[in-house]
Amino acid sequence: MAMAFLIIKYGKGPSHLLVNQWNSPSADVFFKYVTNLGDGVVFAVVIIALAFVKLRWALMELAAALFTMIFVFVTKQLLFNGMPRPTKYFENTETLHLVEGVKMHAMNSFPSGHTITAFAIFMILLLITKNRILKTVFVLMAILAGYSRVYLSQHFLGDVLTGAIFGTIIAVLSCTLIDNLAIFKASWTDKNLAQLLDKNDDQ
């Protein structure tokens, strides 16, 4: 809601400049590393970890990873290819606060792939857990990963807000598909990888 308010009130460029002023040395370090929560490798780690808990949940994350890869490619490389990121957008007009050691990208700003990835990952974790504390943690992790993209001037607020919306849609879609497709209703999906391996060894 706060992102939408800033975008509507100030517009694309001014809203980014406003957020860019909210920085500190400690926040620089924090968001430099938090942004990695939106890396594709996190999908792999979560999928493997969930495979040892419940295969159905791992399949949900795997489906989300595939949907995310396709969606990000179509939007960033085909539909909105060439859209400038903040450093390019403000080139020769504004001096942005940038974090040392962060590799900056110039083009293909819309939407934020990191944000889509983070929300797809953590919204599924939110949906499958019953622990309220963990639900809150997963929401915060997704939000922080998304905000980090703006803080680091890799994306505009609109890129991140759109990424959050579509990442959440991908999470819900993935869970719905795995829960409802007949092929994934087999009993093995309710087991974990260790149980399947033990069963195979017994045979």
mmCIF file with all atom_site columns, N, CA and C in Angstrom, residues 139-195:
data_model
loop_
_atom_site.group_PDB
_atom_site.id
_atom_site.type_symbol
_atom_site.label_atom_id
_atom_site.label_alt_id
_atom_site.label_comp_id
_atom_site.label_asym_id
_atom_site.label_entity_id
_atom_site.label_seq_id
_atom_site.pdbx_PDB_ins_code
_atom_site.Cartn_x
_atom_site.Cartn_y
_atom_site.Cartn_z
_atom_site.occupancy
_atom_site.B_iso_or_equiv
_atom_site.pdbx_formal_charge
_atom_site.auth_seq_id
_atom_site.auth_comp_id
_atom_site.auth_asym_id
_atom_site.auth_atom_id
_atom_site.pdbx_PDB_model_num
ATOM 1   N N  . VAL A 1 139 ? 6.408  -13.372 5.084   1.00 0.00 ? 139 VAL A N  1
ATOM 2   C CA . VAL A 1 139 ? 5.921  -12.130 4.472   1.00 0.00 ? 139 VAL A CA 1
ATOM 3   C C  . VAL A 1 139 ? 6.996  -11.049 4.535   1.00 0.00 ? 139 VAL A C  1
ATOM 4   N N  . LEU A 1 140 ? 7.621  -10.910 5.693   1.00 0.00 ? 140 LEU A N  1
ATOM 5   C CA . LEU A 1 140 ? 8.663  -9.903  5.869   1.00 0.00 ? 140 LEU A CA 1
ATOM 6   C C  . LEU A 1 140 ? 9.857  -10.162 4.949   1.00 0.00 ? 140 LEU A C  1
ATOM 7   N N  . MET A 1 141 ? 10.221 -11.415 4.790   1.00 0.00 ? 141 MET A N  1
ATOM 8   C CA . MET A 1 141 ? 11.348 -11.753 3.920   1.00 0.00 ? 141 MET A CA 1
ATOM 9   C C  . MET A 1 141 ? 11.054 -11.372 2.473   1.00 0.00 ? 141 MET A C  1
ATOM 10  N N  . ALA A 1 142 ? 9.829  -11.643 2.035   1.00 0.00 ? 142 ALA A N  1
ATOM 11  C CA . ALA A 1 142 ? 9.440  -11.288 0.673   1.00 0.00 ? 142 ALA A CA 1
ATOM 12  C C  . ALA A 1 142 ? 9.445  -9.771  0.477   1.00 0.00 ? 142 ALA A C  1
ATOM 13  N N  . ILE A 1 143 ? 8.874  -9.056  1.446   1.00 0.00 ? 143 ILE A N  1
ATOM 14  C CA . ILE A 1 143 ? 8.799  -7.592  1.362   1.00 0.00 ? 143 ILE A CA 1
ATOM 15  C C  . ILE A 1 143 ? 10.192 -6.974  1.376   1.00 0.00 ? 143 ILE A C  1
ATOM 16  N N  . LEU A 1 144 ? 11.051 -7.457  2.267   1.00 0.00 ? 144 LEU A N  1
ATOM 17  C CA . LEU A 1 144 ? 12.408 -6.913  2.360   1.00 0.00 ? 144 LEU A CA 1
ATOM 18  C C  . LEU A 1 144 ? 13.207 -7.175  1.083   1.00 0.00 ? 144 LEU A C  1
ATOM 19  N N  . ALA A 1 145 ? 13.028 -8.362  0.513   1.00 0.00 ? 145 ALA A N  1
ATOM 20  C CA . ALA A 1 145 ? 13.722 -8.672  -0.743  1.00 0.00 ? 145 ALA A CA 1
ATOM 21  C C  . ALA A 1 145 ? 13.271 -7.727  -1.839  1.00 0.00 ? 145 ALA A C  1
ATOM 22  N N  . GLY A 1 146 ? 11.954 -7.469  -1.890  1.00 0.00 ? 146 GLY A N  1
ATOM 23  C CA . GLY A 1 146 ? 11.429 -6.551  -2.895  1.00 0.00 ? 146 GLY A CA 1
ATOM 24  C C  . GLY A 1 146 ? 11.914 -5.127  -2.675  1.00 0.00 ? 146 GLY A C  1
ATOM 25  N N  . TYR A 1 147 ? 11.820 -4.655  -1.439  1.00 0.00 ? 147 TYR A N  1
ATOM 26  C CA . TYR A 1 147 ? 12.246 -3.286  -1.140  1.00 0.00 ? 147 TYR A CA 1
ATOM 27  C C  . TYR A 1 147 ? 13.733 -3.091  -1.409  1.00 0.00 ? 147 TYR A C  1
ATOM 28  N N  . SER A 1 148 ? 14.513 -4.135  -1.203  1.00 0.00 ? 148 SER A N  1
ATOM 29  C CA . SER A 1 148 ? 15.959 -4.034  -1.424  1.00 0.00 ? 148 SER A CA 1
ATOM 30  C C  . SER A 1 148 ? 16.277 -3.638  -2.868  1.00 0.00 ? 148 SER A C  1
ATOM 31  N N  . ARG A 1 149 ? 15.415 -4.044  -3.802  1.00 0.00 ? 149 ARG A N  1
ATOM 32  C CA . ARG A 1 149 ? 15.653 -3.733  -5.209  1.00 0.00 ? 149 ARG A CA 1
ATOM 33  C C  . ARG A 1 149 ? 15.519 -2.239  -5.476  1.00 0.00 ? 149 ARG A C  1
ATOM 34  N N  . VAL A 1 150 ? 14.636 -1.593  -4.712  1.00 0.00 ? 150 VAL A N  1
ATOM 35  C CA . VAL A 1 150 ? 14.491 -0.144  -4.833  1.00 0.00 ? 150 VAL A CA 1
ATOM 36  C C  . VAL A 1 150 ? 15.620 0.547   -4.083  1.00 0.00 ? 150 VAL A C  1
ATOM 37  N N  . TYR A 1 151 ? 15.909 0.055   -2.883  1.00 0.00 ? 151 TYR A N  1
ATOM 38  C CA . TYR A 1 151 ? 16.974 0.649   -2.071  1.00 0.00 ? 151 TYR A CA 1
ATOM 39  C C  . TYR A 1 151 ? 18.292 0.649   -2.832  1.00 0.00 ? 151 TYR A C  1
ATOM 40  N N  . LEU A 1 152 ? 18.565 -0.447  -3.536  1.00 0.00 ? 152 LEU A N  1
ATOM 41  C CA . LEU A 1 152 ? 19.826 -0.582  -4.279  1.00 0.00 ? 152 LEU A CA 1
ATOM 42  C C  . LEU A 1 152 ? 19.778 0.099   -5.647  1.00 0.00 ? 152 LEU A C  1
ATOM 43  N N  . SER A 1 153 ? 18.643 0.726   -5.957  1.00 0.00 ? 153 SER A N  1
ATOM 44  C CA . SER A 1 153 ? 18.433 1.410   -7.244  1.00 0.00 ? 153 SER A CA 1
ATOM 45  C C  . SER A 1 153 ? 18.548 0.478   -8.450  1.00 0.00 ? 153 SER A C  1
ATOM 46  N N  . GLN A 1 154 ? 18.150 -0.756  -8.225  1.00 0.00 ? 154 GLN A N  1
ATOM 47  C CA . GLN A 1 154 ? 18.082 -1.707  -9.339  1.00 0.00 ? 154 GLN A CA 1
ATOM 48  C C  . GLN A 1 154 ? 16.714 -1.640  -10.027 1.00 0.00 ? 154 GLN A C  1
ATOM 49  N N  . HIS A 1 155 ? 15.707 -1.146  -9.295  1.00 0.00 ? 155 HIS A N  1
ATOM 50  C CA . HIS A 1 155 ? 14.357 -1.069  -9.829  1.00 0.00 ? 155 HIS A CA 1
ATOM 51  C C  . HIS A 1 155 ? 13.600 0.123   -9.271  1.00 0.00 ? 155 HIS A C  1
ATOM 52  N N  . PHE A 1 156 ? 12.509 0.469   -9.962  1.00 0.00 ? 156 PHE A N  1
ATOM 53  C CA . PHE A 1 156 ? 11.579 1.490   -9.479  1.00 0.00 ? 156 PHE A CA 1
ATOM 54  C C  . PHE A 1 156 ? 10.519 0.822   -8.609  1.00 0.00 ? 156 PHE A C  1
ATOM 55  N N  . LEU A 1 157 ? 9.787  1.640   -7.853  1.00 0.00 ? 157 LEU A N  1
ATOM 56  C CA . LEU A 1 157 ? 8.735  1.112   -6.984  1.00 0.00 ? 157 LEU A CA 1
ATOM 57  C C  . LEU A 1 157 ? 7.696  0.321   -7.783  1.00 0.00 ? 157 LEU A C  1
ATOM 58  N N  . GLY A 1 158 ? 7.353  0.822   -8.968  1.00 0.00 ? 158 GLY A N  1
ATOM 59  C CA . GLY A 1 158 ? 6.358  0.141   -9.797  1.00 0.00 ? 158 GLY A CA 1
ATOM 60  C C  . GLY A 1 158 ? 6.814  -1.231  -10.244 1.00 0.00 ? 158 GLY A C  1
ATOM 61  N N  . ASP A 1 159 ? 8.096  -1.361  -10.514 1.00 0.00 ? 159 ASP A N  1
ATOM 62  C CA . ASP A 1 159 ? 8.651  -2.666  -10.905 1.00 0.00 ? 159 ASP A CA 1
ATOM 63  C C  . ASP A 1 159 ? 8.478  -3.677  -9.779  1.00 0.00 ? 159 ASP A C  1
ATOM 64  N N  . VAL A 1 160 ? 8.731  -3.211  -8.563  1.00 0.00 ? 160 VAL A N  1
ATOM 65  C CA . VAL A 1 160 ? 8.672  -4.086  -7.388  1.00 0.00 ? 160 VAL A CA 1
ATOM 66  C C  . VAL A 1 160 ? 7.232  -4.413  -7.010  1.00 0.00 ? 160 VAL A C  1
ATOM 67  N N  . LEU A 1 161 ? 6.357  -3.413  -7.049  1.00 0.00 ? 161 LEU A N  1
ATOM 68  C CA . LEU A 1 161 ? 4.949  -3.638  -6.719  1.00 0.00 ? 161 LEU A CA 1
ATOM 69  C C  . LEU A 1 161 ? 4.333  -4.646  -7.690  1.00 0.00 ? 161 LEU A C  1
ATOM 70  N N  . THR A 1 162 ? 4.634  -4.491  -8.971  1.00 0.00 ? 162 THR A N  1
ATOM 71  C CA . THR A 1 162 ? 4.137  -5.433  -9.973  1.00 0.00 ? 162 THR A CA 1
ATOM 72  C C  . THR A 1 162 ? 4.715  -6.822  -9.736  1.00 0.00 ? 162 THR A C  1
ATOM 73  N N  . GLY A 1 163 ? 6.002  -6.877  -9.400  1.00 0.00 ? 163 GLY A N  1
ATOM 74  C CA . GLY A 1 163 ? 6.647  -8.161  -9.116  1.00 0.00 ? 163 GLY A CA 1
ATOM 75  C C  . GLY A 1 163 ? 6.012  -8.860  -7.930  1.00 0.00 ? 163 GLY A C  1
ATOM 76  N N  . ALA A 1 164 ? 5.665  -8.090  -6.895  1.00 0.00 ? 164 ALA A N  1
ATOM 77  C CA . ALA A 1 164 ? 5.034  -8.669  -5.706  1.00 0.00 ? 164 ALA A CA 1
ATOM 78  C C  . ALA A 1 164 ? 3.671  -9.256  -6.046  1.00 0.00 ? 164 ALA A C  1
ATOM 79  N N  . ILE A 1 165 ? 2.910  -8.548  -6.861  1.00 0.00 ? 165 ILE A N  1
ATOM 80  C CA . ILE A 1 165 ? 1.572  -9.008  -7.241  1.00 0.00 ? 165 ILE A CA 1
ATOM 81  C C  . ILE A 1 165 ? 1.661  -10.302 -8.049  1.00 0.00 ? 165 ILE A C  1
ATOM 82  N N  . PHE A 1 166 ? 2.513  -10.317 -9.065  1.00 0.00 ? 166 PHE A N  1
ATOM 83  C CA . PHE A 1 166 ? 2.601  -11.493 -9.922  1.00 0.00 ? 166 PHE A CA 1
ATOM 84  C C  . PHE A 1 166 ? 3.313  -12.659 -9.231  1.00 0.00 ? 166 PHE A C  1
ATOM 85  N N  . GLY A 1 167 ? 4.246  -12.361 -8.344  1.00 0.00 ? 167 GLY A N  1
ATOM 86  C CA . GLY A 1 167 ? 4.884  -13.421 -7.578  1.00 0.00 ? 167 GLY A CA 1
ATOM 87  C C  . GLY A 1 167 ? 3.871  -14.128 -6.691  1.00 0.00 ? 167 GLY A C  1
ATOM 88  N N  . THR A 1 168 ? 2.969  -13.346 -6.085  1.00 0.00 ? 168 THR A N  1
ATOM 89  C CA . THR A 1 168 ? 1.917  -13.915 -5.244  1.00 0.00 ? 168 THR A CA 1
ATOM 90  C C  . THR A 1 168 ? 0.944  -14.745 -6.081  1.00 0.00 ? 168 THR A C  1
ATOM 91  N N  . ILE A 1 169 ? 0.596  -14.231 -7.261  1.00 0.00 ? 169 ILE A N  1
ATOM 92  C CA . ILE A 1 169 ? -0.301 -14.970 -8.165  1.00 0.00 ? 169 ILE A CA 1
ATOM 93  C C  . ILE A 1 169 ? 0.328  -16.303 -8.561  1.00 0.00 ? 169 ILE A C  1
ATOM 94  N N  . ILE A 1 170 ? 1.616  -16.270 -8.875  1.00 0.00 ? 170 ILE A N  1
ATOM 95  C CA . ILE A 1 170 ? 2.320  -17.498 -9.247  1.00 0.00 ? 170 ILE A CA 1
ATOM 96  C C  . ILE A 1 170 ? 2.313  -18.496 -8.101  1.00 0.00 ? 170 ILE A C  1
ATOM 97  N N  . ALA A 1 171 ? 2.494  -18.010 -6.883  1.00 0.00 ? 171 ALA A N  1
ATOM 98  C CA . ALA A 1 171 ? 2.487  -18.898 -5.708  1.00 0.00 ? 171 ALA A CA 1
ATOM 99  C C  . ALA A 1 171 ? 1.133  -19.572 -5.545  1.00 0.00 ? 171 ALA A C  1
ATOM 100 N N  . VAL A 1 172 ? 0.072  -18.796 -5.620  1.00 0.00 ? 172 VAL A N  1
ATOM 101 C CA . VAL A 1 172 ? -1.286 -19.343 -5.462  1.00 0.00 ? 172 VAL A CA 1
ATOM 102 C C  . VAL A 1 172 ? -1.608 -20.311 -6.594  1.00 0.00 ? 172 VAL A C  1
ATOM 103 N N  . LEU A 1 173 ? -1.245 -19.933 -7.825  1.00 0.00 ? 173 LEU A N  1
ATOM 104 C CA . LEU A 1 173 ? -1.495 -20.790 -8.989  1.00 0.00 ? 173 LEU A CA 1
ATOM 105 C C  . LEU A 1 173 ? -0.762 -22.124 -8.858  1.00 0.00 ? 173 LEU A C  1
ATOM 106 N N  . SER A 1 174 ? 0.482  -22.075 -8.425  1.00 0.00 ? 174 SER A N  1
ATOM 107 C CA . SER A 1 174 ? 1.294  -23.288 -8.288  1.00 0.00 ? 174 SER A CA 1
ATOM 108 C C  . SER A 1 174 ? 0.711  -24.228 -7.241  1.00 0.00 ? 174 SER A C  1
ATOM 109 N N  . CYS A 1 175 ? 0.316  -23.676 -6.114  1.00 0.00 ? 175 CYS A N  1
ATOM 110 C CA . CYS A 1 175 ? -0.285 -24.500 -5.055  1.00 0.00 ? 175 CYS A CA 1
ATOM 111 C C  . CYS A 1 175 ? -1.601 -25.111 -5.529  1.00 0.00 ? 175 CYS A C  1
ATOM 112 N N  . THR A 1 176 ? -2.393 -24.322 -6.227  1.00 0.00 ? 176 THR A N  1
ATOM 113 C CA . THR A 1 176 ? -3.692 -24.795 -6.719  1.00 0.00 ? 176 THR A CA 1
ATOM 114 C C  . THR A 1 176 ? -3.521 -25.931 -7.723  1.00 0.00 ? 176 THR A C  1
ATOM 115 N N  . LEU A 1 177 ? -2.577 -25.775 -8.642  1.00 0.00 ? 177 LEU A N  1
ATOM 116 C CA . LEU A 1 177 ? -2.349 -26.799 -9.662  1.00 0.00 ? 177 LEU A CA 1
ATOM 117 C C  . LEU A 1 177 ? -1.886 -28.118 -9.046  1.00 0.00 ? 177 LEU A C  1
ATOM 118 N N  . ILE A 1 178 ? -0.908 -28.049 -8.180  1.00 0.00 ? 178 ILE A N  1
ATOM 119 C CA . ILE A 1 178 ? -0.369 -29.269 -7.575  1.00 0.00 ? 178 ILE A CA 1
ATOM 120 C C  . ILE A 1 178 ? -1.412 -29.956 -6.697  1.00 0.00 ? 178 ILE A C  1
ATOM 121 N N  . ASP A 1 179 ? -2.250 -29.168 -6.043  1.00 0.00 ? 179 ASP A N  1
ATOM 122 C CA . ASP A 1 179 ? -3.271 -29.748 -5.170  1.00 0.00 ? 179 ASP A CA 1
ATOM 123 C C  . ASP A 1 179 ? -4.438 -30.355 -5.948  1.00 0.00 ? 179 ASP A C  1
ATOM 124 N N  . ASN A 1 180 ? -4.649 -29.900 -7.192  1.00 0.00 ? 180 ASN A N  1
ATOM 125 C CA . ASN A 1 180 ? -5.841 -30.311 -7.917  1.00 0.00 ? 180 ASN A CA 1
ATOM 126 C C  . ASN A 1 180 ? -5.614 -31.191 -9.140  1.00 0.00 ? 180 ASN A C  1
ATOM 127 N N  . LEU A 1 181 ? -4.419 -31.189 -9.702  1.00 0.00 ? 181 LEU A N  1
ATOM 128 C CA . LEU A 1 181 ? -4.166 -32.057 -10.846 1.00 0.00 ? 181 LEU A CA 1
ATOM 129 C C  . LEU A 1 181 ? -4.099 -33.511 -10.394 1.00 0.00 ? 181 LEU A C  1
ATOM 130 N N  . ALA A 1 182 ? -4.780 -34.366 -11.097 1.00 0.00 ? 182 ALA A N  1
ATOM 131 C CA . ALA A 1 182 ? -4.874 -35.781 -10.710 1.00 0.00 ? 182 ALA A CA 1
ATOM 132 C C  . ALA A 1 182 ? -3.509 -36.449 -10.602 1.00 0.00 ? 182 ALA A C  1
ATOM 133 N N  . ILE A 1 183 ? -2.600 -36.075 -11.496 1.00 0.00 ? 183 ILE A N  1
ATOM 134 C CA . ILE A 1 183 ? -1.279 -36.716 -11.520 1.00 0.00 ? 183 ILE A CA 1
ATOM 135 C C  . ILE A 1 183 ? -0.511 -36.496 -10.217 1.00 0.00 ? 183 ILE A C  1
ATOM 136 N N  . PHE A 1 184 ? -0.840 -35.406 -9.509  1.00 0.00 ? 184 PHE A N  1
ATOM 137 C CA . PHE A 1 184 ? -0.118 -35.095 -8.276  1.00 0.00 ? 184 PHE A CA 1
ATOM 138 C C  . PHE A 1 184 ? -0.894 -35.506 -7.017  1.00 0.00 ? 184 PHE A C  1
ATOM 139 N N  . LYS A 1 185 ? -1.970 -36.272 -7.206  1.00 0.00 ? 185 LYS A N  1
ATOM 140 C CA . LYS A 1 185 ? -2.750 -36.732 -6.060  1.00 0.00 ? 185 LYS A CA 1
ATOM 141 C C  . LYS A 1 185 ? -2.336 -38.127 -5.593  1.00 0.00 ? 185 LYS A C  1
ATOM 142 N N  . ALA A 1 186 ? -1.303 -38.658 -6.239  1.00 0.00 ? 186 ALA A N  1
ATOM 143 C CA . ALA A 1 186 ? -0.801 -39.985 -5.849  1.00 0.00 ? 186 ALA A CA 1
ATOM 144 C C  . ALA A 1 186 ? -0.228 -39.928 -4.432  1.00 0.00 ? 186 ALA A C  1
ATOM 145 N N  . SER A 1 187 ? -0.243 -41.060 -3.759  1.00 0.00 ? 187 SER A N  1
ATOM 146 C CA . SER A 1 187 ? 0.180  -41.107 -2.359  1.00 0.00 ? 187 SER A CA 1
ATOM 147 C C  . SER A 1 187 ? 1.639  -40.711 -2.156  1.00 0.00 ? 187 SER A C  1
ATOM 148 N N  . TRP A 1 188 ? 2.481  -40.917 -3.179  1.00 0.00 ? 188 TRP A N  1
ATOM 149 C CA . TRP A 1 188 ? 3.901  -40.608 -3.014  1.00 0.00 ? 188 TRP A CA 1
ATOM 150 C C  . TRP A 1 188 ? 4.167  -39.132 -2.795  1.00 0.00 ? 188 TRP A C  1
ATOM 151 N N  . THR A 1 189 ? 3.237  -38.276 -3.249  1.00 0.00 ? 189 THR A N  1
ATOM 152 C CA . THR A 1 189 ? 3.453  -36.830 -3.089  1.00 0.00 ? 189 THR A CA 1
ATOM 153 C C  . THR A 1 189 ? 3.311  -36.384 -1.638  1.00 0.00 ? 189 THR A C  1
ATOM 154 N N  . ASP A 1 190 ? 2.674  -37.240 -0.818  1.00 0.00 ? 190 ASP A N  1
ATOM 155 C CA . ASP A 1 190 ? 2.527  -36.899 0.594   1.00 0.00 ? 190 ASP A CA 1
ATOM 156 C C  . ASP A 1 190 ? 3.690  -37.430 1.434   1.00 0.00 ? 190 ASP A C  1
ATOM 157 N N  . LYS A 1 191 ? 4.617  -38.100 0.786   1.00 0.00 ? 191 LYS A N  1
ATOM 158 C CA . LYS A 1 191 ? 5.811  -38.596 1.469   1.00 0.00 ? 191 LYS A CA 1
ATOM 159 C C  . LYS A 1 191 ? 6.951  -37.613 1.256   1.00 0.00 ? 191 LYS A C  1
ATOM 160 N N  . ASN A 1 192 ? 8.070  -37.891 1.925   1.00 0.00 ? 192 ASN A N  1
ATOM 161 C CA . ASN A 1 192 ? 9.260  -37.083 1.667   1.00 0.00 ? 192 ASN A CA 1
ATOM 162 C C  . ASN A 1 192 ? 10.302 -37.940 0.956   1.00 0.00 ? 192 ASN A C  1
ATOM 163 N N  . LEU A 1 193 ? 11.358 -37.314 0.514   1.00 0.00 ? 193 LEU A N  1
ATOM 164 C CA . LEU A 1 193 ? 12.360 -38.011 -0.285  1.00 0.00 ? 193 LEU A CA 1
ATOM 165 C C  . LEU A 1 193 ? 13.010 -39.155 0.484   1.00 0.00 ? 193 LEU A C  1
ATOM 166 N N  . ALA A 1 194 ? 13.265 -38.956 1.761   1.00 0.00 ? 194 ALA A N  1
ATOM 167 C CA . ALA A 1 194 ? 13.897 -40.002 2.570   1.00 0.00 ? 194 ALA A CA 1
ATOM 168 C C  . ALA A 1 194 ? 13.013 -41.242 2.647   1.00 0.00 ? 194 ALA A C  1
ATOM 169 N N  . GLN A 1 195 ? 11.711 -41.045 2.788   1.00 0.00 ? 195 GLN A N  1
ATOM 170 C CA . GLN A 1 195 ? 10.778 -42.167 2.858   1.00 0.00 ? 195 GLN A CA 1
ATOM 171 C C  . GLN A 1 195 ? 10.739 -42.935 1.544   1.00 0.00 ? 195 GLN A C  1
#
